[in-house]
Coordinates of C-alpha atoms and ligand atoms in Angstrom, one line a residue:
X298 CA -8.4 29.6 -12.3
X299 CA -5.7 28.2 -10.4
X300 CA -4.8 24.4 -10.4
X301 CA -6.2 23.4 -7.5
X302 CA -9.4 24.8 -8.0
X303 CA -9.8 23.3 -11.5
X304 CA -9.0 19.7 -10.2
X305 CA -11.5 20.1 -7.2
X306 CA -13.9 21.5 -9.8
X307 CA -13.7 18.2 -11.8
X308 CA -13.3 15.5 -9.0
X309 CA -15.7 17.3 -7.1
X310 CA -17.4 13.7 -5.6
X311 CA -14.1 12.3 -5.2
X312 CA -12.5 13.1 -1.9
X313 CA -10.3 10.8 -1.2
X314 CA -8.4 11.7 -4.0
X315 CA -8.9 15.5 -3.5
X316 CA -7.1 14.6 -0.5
X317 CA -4.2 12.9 -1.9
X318 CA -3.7 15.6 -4.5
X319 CA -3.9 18.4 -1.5
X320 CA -1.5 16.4 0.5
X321 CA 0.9 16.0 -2.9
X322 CA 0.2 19.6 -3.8
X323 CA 1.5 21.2 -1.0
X324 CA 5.4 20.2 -1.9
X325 CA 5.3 19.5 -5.4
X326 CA 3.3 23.5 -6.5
X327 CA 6.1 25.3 -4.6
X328 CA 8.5 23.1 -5.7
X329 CA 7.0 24.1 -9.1
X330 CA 7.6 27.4 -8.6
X331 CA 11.0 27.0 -8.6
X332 CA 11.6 25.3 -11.6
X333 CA 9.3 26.6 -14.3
X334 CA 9.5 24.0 -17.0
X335 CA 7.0 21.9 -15.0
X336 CA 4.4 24.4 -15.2
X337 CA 5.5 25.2 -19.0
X338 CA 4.5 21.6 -19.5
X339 CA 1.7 20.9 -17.3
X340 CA 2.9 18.6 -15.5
X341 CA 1.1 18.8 -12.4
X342 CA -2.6 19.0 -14.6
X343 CA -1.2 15.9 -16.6
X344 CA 0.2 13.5 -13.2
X345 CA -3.8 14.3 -11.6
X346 CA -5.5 12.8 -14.5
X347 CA -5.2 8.9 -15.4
X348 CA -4.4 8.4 -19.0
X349 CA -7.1 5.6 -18.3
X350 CA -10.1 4.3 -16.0
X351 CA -11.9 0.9 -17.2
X352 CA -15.6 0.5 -15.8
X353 CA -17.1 -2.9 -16.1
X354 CA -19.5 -5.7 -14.6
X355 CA -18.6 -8.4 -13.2
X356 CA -21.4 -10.9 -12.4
X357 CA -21.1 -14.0 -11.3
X358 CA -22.9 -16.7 -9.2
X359 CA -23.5 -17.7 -5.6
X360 CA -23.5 -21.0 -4.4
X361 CA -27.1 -20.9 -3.3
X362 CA -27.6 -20.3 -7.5
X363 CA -28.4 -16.4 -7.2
X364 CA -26.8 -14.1 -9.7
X365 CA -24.5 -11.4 -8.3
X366 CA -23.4 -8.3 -9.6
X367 CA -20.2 -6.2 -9.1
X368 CA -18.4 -3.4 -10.3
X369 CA -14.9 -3.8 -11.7
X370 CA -12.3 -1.1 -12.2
X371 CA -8.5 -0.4 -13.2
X372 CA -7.2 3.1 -13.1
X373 CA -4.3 3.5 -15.1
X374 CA -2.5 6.5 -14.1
X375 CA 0.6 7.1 -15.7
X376 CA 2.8 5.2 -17.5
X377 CA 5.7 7.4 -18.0
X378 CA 8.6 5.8 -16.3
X379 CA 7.0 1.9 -16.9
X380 CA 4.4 0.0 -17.3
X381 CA 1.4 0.7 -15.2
X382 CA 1.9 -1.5 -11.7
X383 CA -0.2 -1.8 -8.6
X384 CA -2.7 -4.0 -6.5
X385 CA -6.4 -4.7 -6.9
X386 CA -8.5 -4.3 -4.0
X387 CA -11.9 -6.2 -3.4
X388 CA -13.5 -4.2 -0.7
X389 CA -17.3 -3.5 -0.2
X390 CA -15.9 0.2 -0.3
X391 CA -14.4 0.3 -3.2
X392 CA -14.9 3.5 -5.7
X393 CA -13.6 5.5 -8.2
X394 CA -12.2 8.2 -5.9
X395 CA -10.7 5.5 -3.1
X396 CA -8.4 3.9 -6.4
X397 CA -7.8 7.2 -8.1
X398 CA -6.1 8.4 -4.7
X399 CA -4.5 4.8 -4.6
X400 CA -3.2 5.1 -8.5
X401 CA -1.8 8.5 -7.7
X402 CA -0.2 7.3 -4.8
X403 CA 1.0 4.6 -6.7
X404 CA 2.5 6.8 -9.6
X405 CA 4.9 8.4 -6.7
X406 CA 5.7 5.6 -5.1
X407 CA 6.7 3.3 -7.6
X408 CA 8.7 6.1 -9.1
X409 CA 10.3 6.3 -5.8
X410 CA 11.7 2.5 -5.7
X411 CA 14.1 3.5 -8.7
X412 CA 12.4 0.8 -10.8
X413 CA 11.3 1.0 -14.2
X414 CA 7.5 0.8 -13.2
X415 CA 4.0 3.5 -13.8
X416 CA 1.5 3.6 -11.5
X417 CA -2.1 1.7 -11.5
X418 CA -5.2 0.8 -9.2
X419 CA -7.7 -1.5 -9.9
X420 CA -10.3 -3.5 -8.4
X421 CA -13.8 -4.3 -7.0
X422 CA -16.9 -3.5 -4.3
X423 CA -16.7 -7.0 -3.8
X424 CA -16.6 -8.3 -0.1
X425 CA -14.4 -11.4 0.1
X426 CA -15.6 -11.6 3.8
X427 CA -17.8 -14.7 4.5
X428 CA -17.3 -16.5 0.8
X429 CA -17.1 -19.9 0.2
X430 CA -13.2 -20.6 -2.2
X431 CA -16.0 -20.9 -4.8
X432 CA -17.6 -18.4 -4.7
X433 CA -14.3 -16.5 -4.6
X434 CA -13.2 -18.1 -7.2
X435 CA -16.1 -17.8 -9.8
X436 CA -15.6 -14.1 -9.2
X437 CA -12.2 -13.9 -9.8
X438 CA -12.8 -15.9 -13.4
X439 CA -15.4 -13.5 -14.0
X440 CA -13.2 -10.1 -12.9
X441 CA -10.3 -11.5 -15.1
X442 CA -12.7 -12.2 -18.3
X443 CA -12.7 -8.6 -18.3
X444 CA -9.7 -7.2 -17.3
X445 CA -6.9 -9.9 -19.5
X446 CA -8.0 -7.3 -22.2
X447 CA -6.6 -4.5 -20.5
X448 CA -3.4 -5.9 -18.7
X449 CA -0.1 -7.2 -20.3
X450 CA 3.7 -8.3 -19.0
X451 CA 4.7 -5.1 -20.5
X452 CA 1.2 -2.9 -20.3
X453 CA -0.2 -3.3 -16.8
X454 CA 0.3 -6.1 -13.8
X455 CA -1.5 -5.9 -10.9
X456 CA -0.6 -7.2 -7.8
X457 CA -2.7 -7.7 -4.7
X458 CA -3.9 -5.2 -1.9
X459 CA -6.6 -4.8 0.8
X460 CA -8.8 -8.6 0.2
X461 CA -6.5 -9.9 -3.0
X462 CA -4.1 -12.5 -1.4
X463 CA -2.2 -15.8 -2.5
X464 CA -5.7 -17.3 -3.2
X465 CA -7.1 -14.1 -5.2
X466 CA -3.6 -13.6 -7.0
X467 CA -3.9 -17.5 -7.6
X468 CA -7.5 -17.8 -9.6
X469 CA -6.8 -14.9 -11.7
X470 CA -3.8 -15.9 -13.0
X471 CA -5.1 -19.4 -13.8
X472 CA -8.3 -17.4 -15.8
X473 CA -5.9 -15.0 -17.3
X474 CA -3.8 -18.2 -18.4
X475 CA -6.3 -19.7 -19.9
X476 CA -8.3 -17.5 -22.0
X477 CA -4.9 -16.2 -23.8
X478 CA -3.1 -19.9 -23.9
X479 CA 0.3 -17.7 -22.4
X480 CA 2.3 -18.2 -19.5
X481 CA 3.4 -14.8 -18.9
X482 CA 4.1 -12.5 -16.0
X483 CA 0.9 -10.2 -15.6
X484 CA 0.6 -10.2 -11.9
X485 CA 2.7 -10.7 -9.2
X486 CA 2.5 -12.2 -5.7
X487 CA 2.2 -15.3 -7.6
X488 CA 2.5 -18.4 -5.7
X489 CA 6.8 -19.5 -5.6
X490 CA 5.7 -22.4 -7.6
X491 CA 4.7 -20.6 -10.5
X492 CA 6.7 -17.7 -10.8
X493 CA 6.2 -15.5 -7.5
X494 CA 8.9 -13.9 -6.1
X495 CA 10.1 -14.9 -2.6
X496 CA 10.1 -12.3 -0.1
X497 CA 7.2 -10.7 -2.1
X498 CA 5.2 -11.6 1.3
X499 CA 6.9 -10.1 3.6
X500 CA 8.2 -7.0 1.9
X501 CA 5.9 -4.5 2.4
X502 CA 6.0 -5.6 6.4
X503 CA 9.6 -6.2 6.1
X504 CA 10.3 -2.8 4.2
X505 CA 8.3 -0.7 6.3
X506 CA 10.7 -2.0 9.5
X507 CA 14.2 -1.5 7.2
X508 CA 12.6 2.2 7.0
X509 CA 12.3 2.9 10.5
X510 CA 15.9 1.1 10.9
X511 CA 17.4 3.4 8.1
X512 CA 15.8 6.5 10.4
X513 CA 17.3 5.0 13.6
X514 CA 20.5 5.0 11.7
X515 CA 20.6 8.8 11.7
X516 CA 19.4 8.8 15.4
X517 CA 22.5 6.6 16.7
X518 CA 19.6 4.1 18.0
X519 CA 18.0 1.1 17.3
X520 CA 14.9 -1.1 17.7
X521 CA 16.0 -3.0 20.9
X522 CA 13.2 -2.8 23.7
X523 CA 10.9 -0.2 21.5
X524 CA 7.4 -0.4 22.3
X525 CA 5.5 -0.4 19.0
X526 CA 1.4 -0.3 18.2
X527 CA 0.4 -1.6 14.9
X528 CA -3.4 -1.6 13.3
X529 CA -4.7 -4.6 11.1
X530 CA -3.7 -8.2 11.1
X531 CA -3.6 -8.8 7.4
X532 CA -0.5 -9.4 5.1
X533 CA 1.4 -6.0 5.7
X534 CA 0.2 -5.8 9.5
X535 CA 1.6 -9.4 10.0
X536 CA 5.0 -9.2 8.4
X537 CA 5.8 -5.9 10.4
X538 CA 5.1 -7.6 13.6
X539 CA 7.4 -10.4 12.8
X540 CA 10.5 -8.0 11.2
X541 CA 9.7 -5.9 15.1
X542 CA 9.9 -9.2 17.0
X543 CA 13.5 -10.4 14.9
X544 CA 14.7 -6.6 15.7
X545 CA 13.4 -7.3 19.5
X546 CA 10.7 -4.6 19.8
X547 CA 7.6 -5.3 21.4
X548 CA 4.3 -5.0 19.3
X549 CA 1.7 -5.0 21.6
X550 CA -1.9 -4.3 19.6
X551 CA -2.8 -5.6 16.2
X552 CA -6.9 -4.7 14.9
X553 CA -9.5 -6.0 12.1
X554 CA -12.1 -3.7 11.0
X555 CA -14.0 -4.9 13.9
X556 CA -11.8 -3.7 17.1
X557 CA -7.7 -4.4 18.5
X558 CA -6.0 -6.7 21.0
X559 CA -3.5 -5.4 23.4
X560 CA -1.1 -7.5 24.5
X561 CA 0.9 -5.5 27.1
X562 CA 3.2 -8.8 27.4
X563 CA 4.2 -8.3 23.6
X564 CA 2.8 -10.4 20.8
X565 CA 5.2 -13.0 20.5
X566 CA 6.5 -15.2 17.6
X567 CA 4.1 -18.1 18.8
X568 CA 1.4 -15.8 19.1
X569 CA 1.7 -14.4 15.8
X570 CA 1.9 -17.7 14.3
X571 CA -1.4 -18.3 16.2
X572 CA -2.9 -14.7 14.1
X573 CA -1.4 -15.6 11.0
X574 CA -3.2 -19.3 11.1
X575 CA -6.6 -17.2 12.1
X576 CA -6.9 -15.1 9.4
X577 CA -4.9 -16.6 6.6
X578 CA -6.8 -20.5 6.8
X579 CA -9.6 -20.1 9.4
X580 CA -10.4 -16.6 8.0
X581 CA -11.8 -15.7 12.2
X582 CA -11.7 -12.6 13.6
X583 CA -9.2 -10.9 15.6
X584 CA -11.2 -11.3 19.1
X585 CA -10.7 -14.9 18.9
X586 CA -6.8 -14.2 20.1
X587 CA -8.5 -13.1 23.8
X588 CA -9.9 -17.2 24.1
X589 CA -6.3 -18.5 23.4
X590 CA -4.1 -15.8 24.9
X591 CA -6.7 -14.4 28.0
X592 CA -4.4 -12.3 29.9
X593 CA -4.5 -9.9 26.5
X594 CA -7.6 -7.7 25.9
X595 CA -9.9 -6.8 23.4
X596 CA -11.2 -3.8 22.5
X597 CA -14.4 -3.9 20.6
X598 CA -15.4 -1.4 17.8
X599 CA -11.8 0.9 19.0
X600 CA -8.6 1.5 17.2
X601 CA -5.3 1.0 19.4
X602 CA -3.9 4.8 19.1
X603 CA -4.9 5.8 22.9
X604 CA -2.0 2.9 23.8
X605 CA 1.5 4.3 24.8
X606 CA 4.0 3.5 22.3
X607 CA 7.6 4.6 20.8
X608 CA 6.3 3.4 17.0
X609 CA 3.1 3.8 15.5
X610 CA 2.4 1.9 12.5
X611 CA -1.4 2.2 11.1
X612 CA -1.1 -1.1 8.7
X613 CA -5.0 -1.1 7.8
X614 CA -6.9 1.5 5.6
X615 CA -7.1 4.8 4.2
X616 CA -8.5 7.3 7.1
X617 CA -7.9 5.2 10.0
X618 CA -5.9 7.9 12.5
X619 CA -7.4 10.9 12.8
X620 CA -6.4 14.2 14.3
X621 CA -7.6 12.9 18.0
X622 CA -6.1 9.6 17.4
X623 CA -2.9 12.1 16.4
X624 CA -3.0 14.0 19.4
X625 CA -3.2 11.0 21.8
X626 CA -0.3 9.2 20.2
X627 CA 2.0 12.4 20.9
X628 CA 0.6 12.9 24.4
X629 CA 1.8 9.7 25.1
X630 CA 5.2 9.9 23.6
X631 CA 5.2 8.5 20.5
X632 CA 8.1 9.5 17.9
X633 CA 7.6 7.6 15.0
X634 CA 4.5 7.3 12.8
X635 CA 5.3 5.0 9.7
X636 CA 2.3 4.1 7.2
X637 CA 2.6 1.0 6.4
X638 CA -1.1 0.9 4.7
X639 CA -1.8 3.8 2.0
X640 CA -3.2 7.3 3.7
X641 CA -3.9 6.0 7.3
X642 CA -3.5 9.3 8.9
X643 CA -6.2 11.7 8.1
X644 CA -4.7 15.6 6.6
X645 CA -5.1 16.6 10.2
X646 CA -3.6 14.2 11.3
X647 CA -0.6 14.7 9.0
X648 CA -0.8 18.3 10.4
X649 CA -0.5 17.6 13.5
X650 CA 2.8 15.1 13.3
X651 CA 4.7 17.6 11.1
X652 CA 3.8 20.7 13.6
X653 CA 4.9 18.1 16.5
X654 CA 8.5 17.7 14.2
X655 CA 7.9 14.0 14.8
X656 CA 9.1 11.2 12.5
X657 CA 6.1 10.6 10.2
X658 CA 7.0 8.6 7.3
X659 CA 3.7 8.5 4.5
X660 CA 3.2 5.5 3.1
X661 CA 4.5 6.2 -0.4
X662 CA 7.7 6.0 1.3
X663 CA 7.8 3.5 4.2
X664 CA 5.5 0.6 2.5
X665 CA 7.3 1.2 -0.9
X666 CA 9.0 -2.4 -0.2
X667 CA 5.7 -4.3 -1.3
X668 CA 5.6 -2.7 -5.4
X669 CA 9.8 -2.9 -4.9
X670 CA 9.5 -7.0 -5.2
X671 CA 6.9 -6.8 -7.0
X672 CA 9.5 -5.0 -9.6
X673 CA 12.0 -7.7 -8.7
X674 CA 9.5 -10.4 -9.6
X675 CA 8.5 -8.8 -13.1
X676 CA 12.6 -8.8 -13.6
X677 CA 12.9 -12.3 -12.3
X678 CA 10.3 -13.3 -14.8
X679 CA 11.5 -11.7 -17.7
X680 CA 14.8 -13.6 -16.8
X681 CA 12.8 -16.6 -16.7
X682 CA 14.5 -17.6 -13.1
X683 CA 14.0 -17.2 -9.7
X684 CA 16.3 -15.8 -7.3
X685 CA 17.0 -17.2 -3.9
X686 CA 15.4 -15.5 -1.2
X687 CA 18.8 -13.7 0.6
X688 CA 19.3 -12.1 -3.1
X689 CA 15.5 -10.5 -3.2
X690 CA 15.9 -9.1 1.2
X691 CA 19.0 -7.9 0.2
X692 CA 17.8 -5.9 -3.1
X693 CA 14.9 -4.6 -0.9
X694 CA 17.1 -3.5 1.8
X695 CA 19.1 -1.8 -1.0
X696 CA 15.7 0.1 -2.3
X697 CA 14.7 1.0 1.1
X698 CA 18.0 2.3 1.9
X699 CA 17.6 4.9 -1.5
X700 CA 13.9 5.7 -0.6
X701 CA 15.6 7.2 2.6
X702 CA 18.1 8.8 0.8
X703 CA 16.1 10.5 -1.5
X704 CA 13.5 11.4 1.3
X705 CA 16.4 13.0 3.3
X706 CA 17.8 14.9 0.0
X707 CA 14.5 16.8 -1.0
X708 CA 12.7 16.9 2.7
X709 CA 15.5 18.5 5.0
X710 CA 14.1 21.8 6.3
X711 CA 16.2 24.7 7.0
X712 CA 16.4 24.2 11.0
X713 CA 17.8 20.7 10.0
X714 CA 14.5 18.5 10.7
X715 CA 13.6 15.9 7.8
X716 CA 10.2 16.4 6.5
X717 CA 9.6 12.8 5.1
X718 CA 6.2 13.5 3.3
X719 CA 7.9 16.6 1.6
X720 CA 11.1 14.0 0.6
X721 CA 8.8 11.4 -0.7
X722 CA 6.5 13.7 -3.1
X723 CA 9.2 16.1 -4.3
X724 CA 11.5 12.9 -4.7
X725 CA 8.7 10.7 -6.4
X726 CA 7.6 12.9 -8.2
X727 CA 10.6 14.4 -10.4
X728 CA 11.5 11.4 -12.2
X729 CA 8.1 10.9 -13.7
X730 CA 8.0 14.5 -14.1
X731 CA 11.5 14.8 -16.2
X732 CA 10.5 11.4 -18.4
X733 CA 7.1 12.8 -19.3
X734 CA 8.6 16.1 -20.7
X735 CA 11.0 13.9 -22.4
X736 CA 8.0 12.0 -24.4
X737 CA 6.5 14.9 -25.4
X738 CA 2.3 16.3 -25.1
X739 CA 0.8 12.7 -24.4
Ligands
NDP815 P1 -5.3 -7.3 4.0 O1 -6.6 -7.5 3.3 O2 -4.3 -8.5 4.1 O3 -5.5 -6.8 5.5 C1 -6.2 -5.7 5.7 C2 -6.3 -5.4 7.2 O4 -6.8 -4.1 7.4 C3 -7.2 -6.4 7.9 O5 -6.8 -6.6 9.2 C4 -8.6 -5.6 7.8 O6 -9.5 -6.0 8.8 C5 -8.1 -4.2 8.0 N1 -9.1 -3.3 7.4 C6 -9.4 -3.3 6.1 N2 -10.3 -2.4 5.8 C7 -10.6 -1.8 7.0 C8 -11.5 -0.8 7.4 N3 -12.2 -0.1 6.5 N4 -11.5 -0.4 8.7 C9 -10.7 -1.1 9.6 N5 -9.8 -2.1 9.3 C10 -9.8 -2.4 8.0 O7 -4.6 -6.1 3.3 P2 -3.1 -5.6 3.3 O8 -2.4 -5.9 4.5 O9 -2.5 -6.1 2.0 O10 -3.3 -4.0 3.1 C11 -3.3 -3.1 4.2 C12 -3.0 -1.7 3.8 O11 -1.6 -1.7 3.3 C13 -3.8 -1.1 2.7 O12 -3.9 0.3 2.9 C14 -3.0 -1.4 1.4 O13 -3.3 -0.5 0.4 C15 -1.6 -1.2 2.0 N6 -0.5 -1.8 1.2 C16 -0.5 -3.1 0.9 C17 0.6 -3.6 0.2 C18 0.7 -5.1 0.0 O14 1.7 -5.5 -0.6 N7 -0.3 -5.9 0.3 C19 1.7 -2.8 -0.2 C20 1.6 -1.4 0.2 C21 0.5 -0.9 0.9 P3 -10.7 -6.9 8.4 O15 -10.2 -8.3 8.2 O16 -11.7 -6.8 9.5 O17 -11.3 -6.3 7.1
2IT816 O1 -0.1 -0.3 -2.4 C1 0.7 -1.0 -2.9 O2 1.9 -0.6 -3.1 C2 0.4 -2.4 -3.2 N1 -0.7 -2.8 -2.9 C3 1.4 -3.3 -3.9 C4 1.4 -3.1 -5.4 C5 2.2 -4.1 -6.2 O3 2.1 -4.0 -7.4 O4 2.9 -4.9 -5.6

């Protein structure tokens, strides 16, 4: 039976990640091909199964004195190159297929950063979404009286993702401090005070702009006056609008899960301030920018692709630009499609951007700047010390820089074009490949 068969065959209720693997499969098998020792070894088997998923319950208890029950999870994929690293996600659509695809992801990814780190997923079907900072916090107490088992400054450190913030990042640590008496690095996006990095913010927003840059580079063009449409309006959305506005491109549609604004004026630095302050303390929705700012509109229940842009940048979810959505954003012009959130564009959508020889840069690539600090902070911990913030931008612009490098090395195509998604997997995934030959059948 061939490989793909057999991995359909035993993930069979799992598409998400049957979709990653397709999408990774179609570099890495005839890259394969080519250089048999990977298939002597197995590689491609090995890198699709985790070397370990943890199940567990996590109740806890509401503030009108109810019991609630959710499930917890931390896939931990492959821990060749470092320890396992990666976000936890509380999401009422959280499952075992959406954080294998995110772990696998991951494993490329972080492999791709040139830091010593493996690749992990974790988290819960819990919705965030209308909880009181009690209630929120009683969970994460309850998530991390599990999970300190499993996690370590050298085993595992999560990070956050899709509903796992400051505040999230915050509560665990303190539970995870206190049950094993040890001040140690086992997440990151900690708070400055206590051992976050700085820049660790902004750096997946940041890094996902210093991509597109590095890709203007090559184009003898720049930022200036670029029209640019970006989906969500939570951490990564918001730093990638703010990077645009310093680099003097106009973003003009943000979204939540419930519709998108367009701004055809640009979202401006006082406007985004105004988003930032909504969903960060006031936790409101997106509409409310239409009663402060009413010459921009809101589009209920729609996603902002049918808006003419240069950039495209899906900053949301997995899924959330599909083959239409594709279509449109080429009919209109668009030239550059860079994920800053993880598997936006559906695999017809992908299709349709490579067949169109556009610039679409996956996410294992462009929003590789968010695990990059997250490295930097686990150094900057083990250094005990913190380093000022120009040192971490200017490390991350370094990374970003190499992730383009190695994208261009493995993705140029023989009529010249650079296939980005073909850089990134062949790219990520040889160095985890090479080191787990090197350790031997584990
Ligand atoms: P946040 O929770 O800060 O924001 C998520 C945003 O996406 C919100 O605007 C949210 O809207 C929207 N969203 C979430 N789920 C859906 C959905 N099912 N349909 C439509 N909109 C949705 O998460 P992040 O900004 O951290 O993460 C966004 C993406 O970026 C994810 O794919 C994540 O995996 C990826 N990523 C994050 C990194 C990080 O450092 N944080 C690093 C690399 C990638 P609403 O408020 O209505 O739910
Ligand atoms: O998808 C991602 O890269 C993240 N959510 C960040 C992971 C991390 O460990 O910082």
């Amino acid at each position: 039976m061939d490989i793909i068969t057999l991995i359909e065959q035993k993930n069979q209720s799992e598409p998400e990640f049957l979709q990653a693997v397709h999408e990774v499969a179609e570099h890495i098998l005839p890259y394969i091909e080519k250089n048999p020792k990977y298939k002597k070894y197995k590689i491609f088997e090995r890198i699709t199964e985790p070397e370990r998923v943890i199940i567990f319950r996590v109740p806890w208890v509401d503030d009108a004195g109810e019991i609630q029950i959710n499930r917890g999870f931390r896939v931990q994929m492959n821990s060749a190159i470092g320890p396992y690293k990666g976000g936890l996600r509380f999401h009422p659509s959280v499952n075992l297929s959406v954080l294998k695809f995110l772990a696998f992801e991951q494993t490329l990814k972080n492999s791709l950063t040139g830091l010593p780190m493996g690749g992990g997923k974790g988290g819960s079907d819990f919705d965030p979404k209308g909880k009181s900072d009690n209630e929120v916090m009683r969970f994460c107490q309850s998530f991390m009286t599990e999970l300190y088992r499993h996690i370590g400054s050298n085993l595992d450190v999560p990070a956050g993702d899709i509903g796992v913030g400051k505040r999230e990042i915050g509560f665990m640590f303190g539970q995870y401090k206190r049950i094993q008496n040890e001040f140690t690095g086992i997440l990151t996006g900690k708070g400055f005070e206590w051992g976050g990095s700085r820049i660790r913010p902004e750096a997946t927003g940041y890094g996902l702009i210093y991509f597109i840059q590095e890709i203007f580079k090559t184009q003898g063009d720049n930022l200036e006056g670029k029209t640019i449409t970006v989906s969500g309006s939570g951490n990564v959305a918001q730093f990638a609008v703010e990077k645009s506005i310093q680099c003097g491109a106009k973003v003009v549609t943000m979204s939540d899960s419930n519709g998108f604004i367009y701004d055809a004026a640009g979202i401006t630095a006082e406007k985004l301030a105004f988003i930032t302050e909504l969903k960060e303390v006031k936790r409101g929705r997106l509409k409310e920018y239409i009663d402060q700012y009413p010459e921009a509109q809101y589009f209920e229940g729609q996603k902002p692709w049918n808006i003419k842009c240069d950039i495209a940048l899906p900053c949301a979810t997995q899924n959330e630009l599909n083959g239409d959505d594709a279509q449109k954003l080429i009919d209109n012009g668009c030239k550059y499609v860079a994920e800053g959130a993880n598997m936006p564009s559906t695999s017809e959508a992908v299709a349709i951007f490579n067949a169109a020889k556009i610039f679409y840069v996956p996410g294992k690539a462009a929003n590789a700047g968010g695990v990059a600090v997250s490295g930097l902070e686990m150094t900057q911990n083990s250094l005990r010390y913190a380093w000022f913030k120009e040192k971490v931008d200017d490390r991350l612009h370094t990374i970003i820089k190499g992730i383009h490098e190695t994208c261009v090395r493995y993705g140029r195509e023989e009529d010249g074009h650079i296939n980005y998604e073909k850089g990134a997997n062949i790219g990520g995934f040889v160095k985890v490949a090479d080191a787990m030959i090197d350790q031997g059948i584990v």
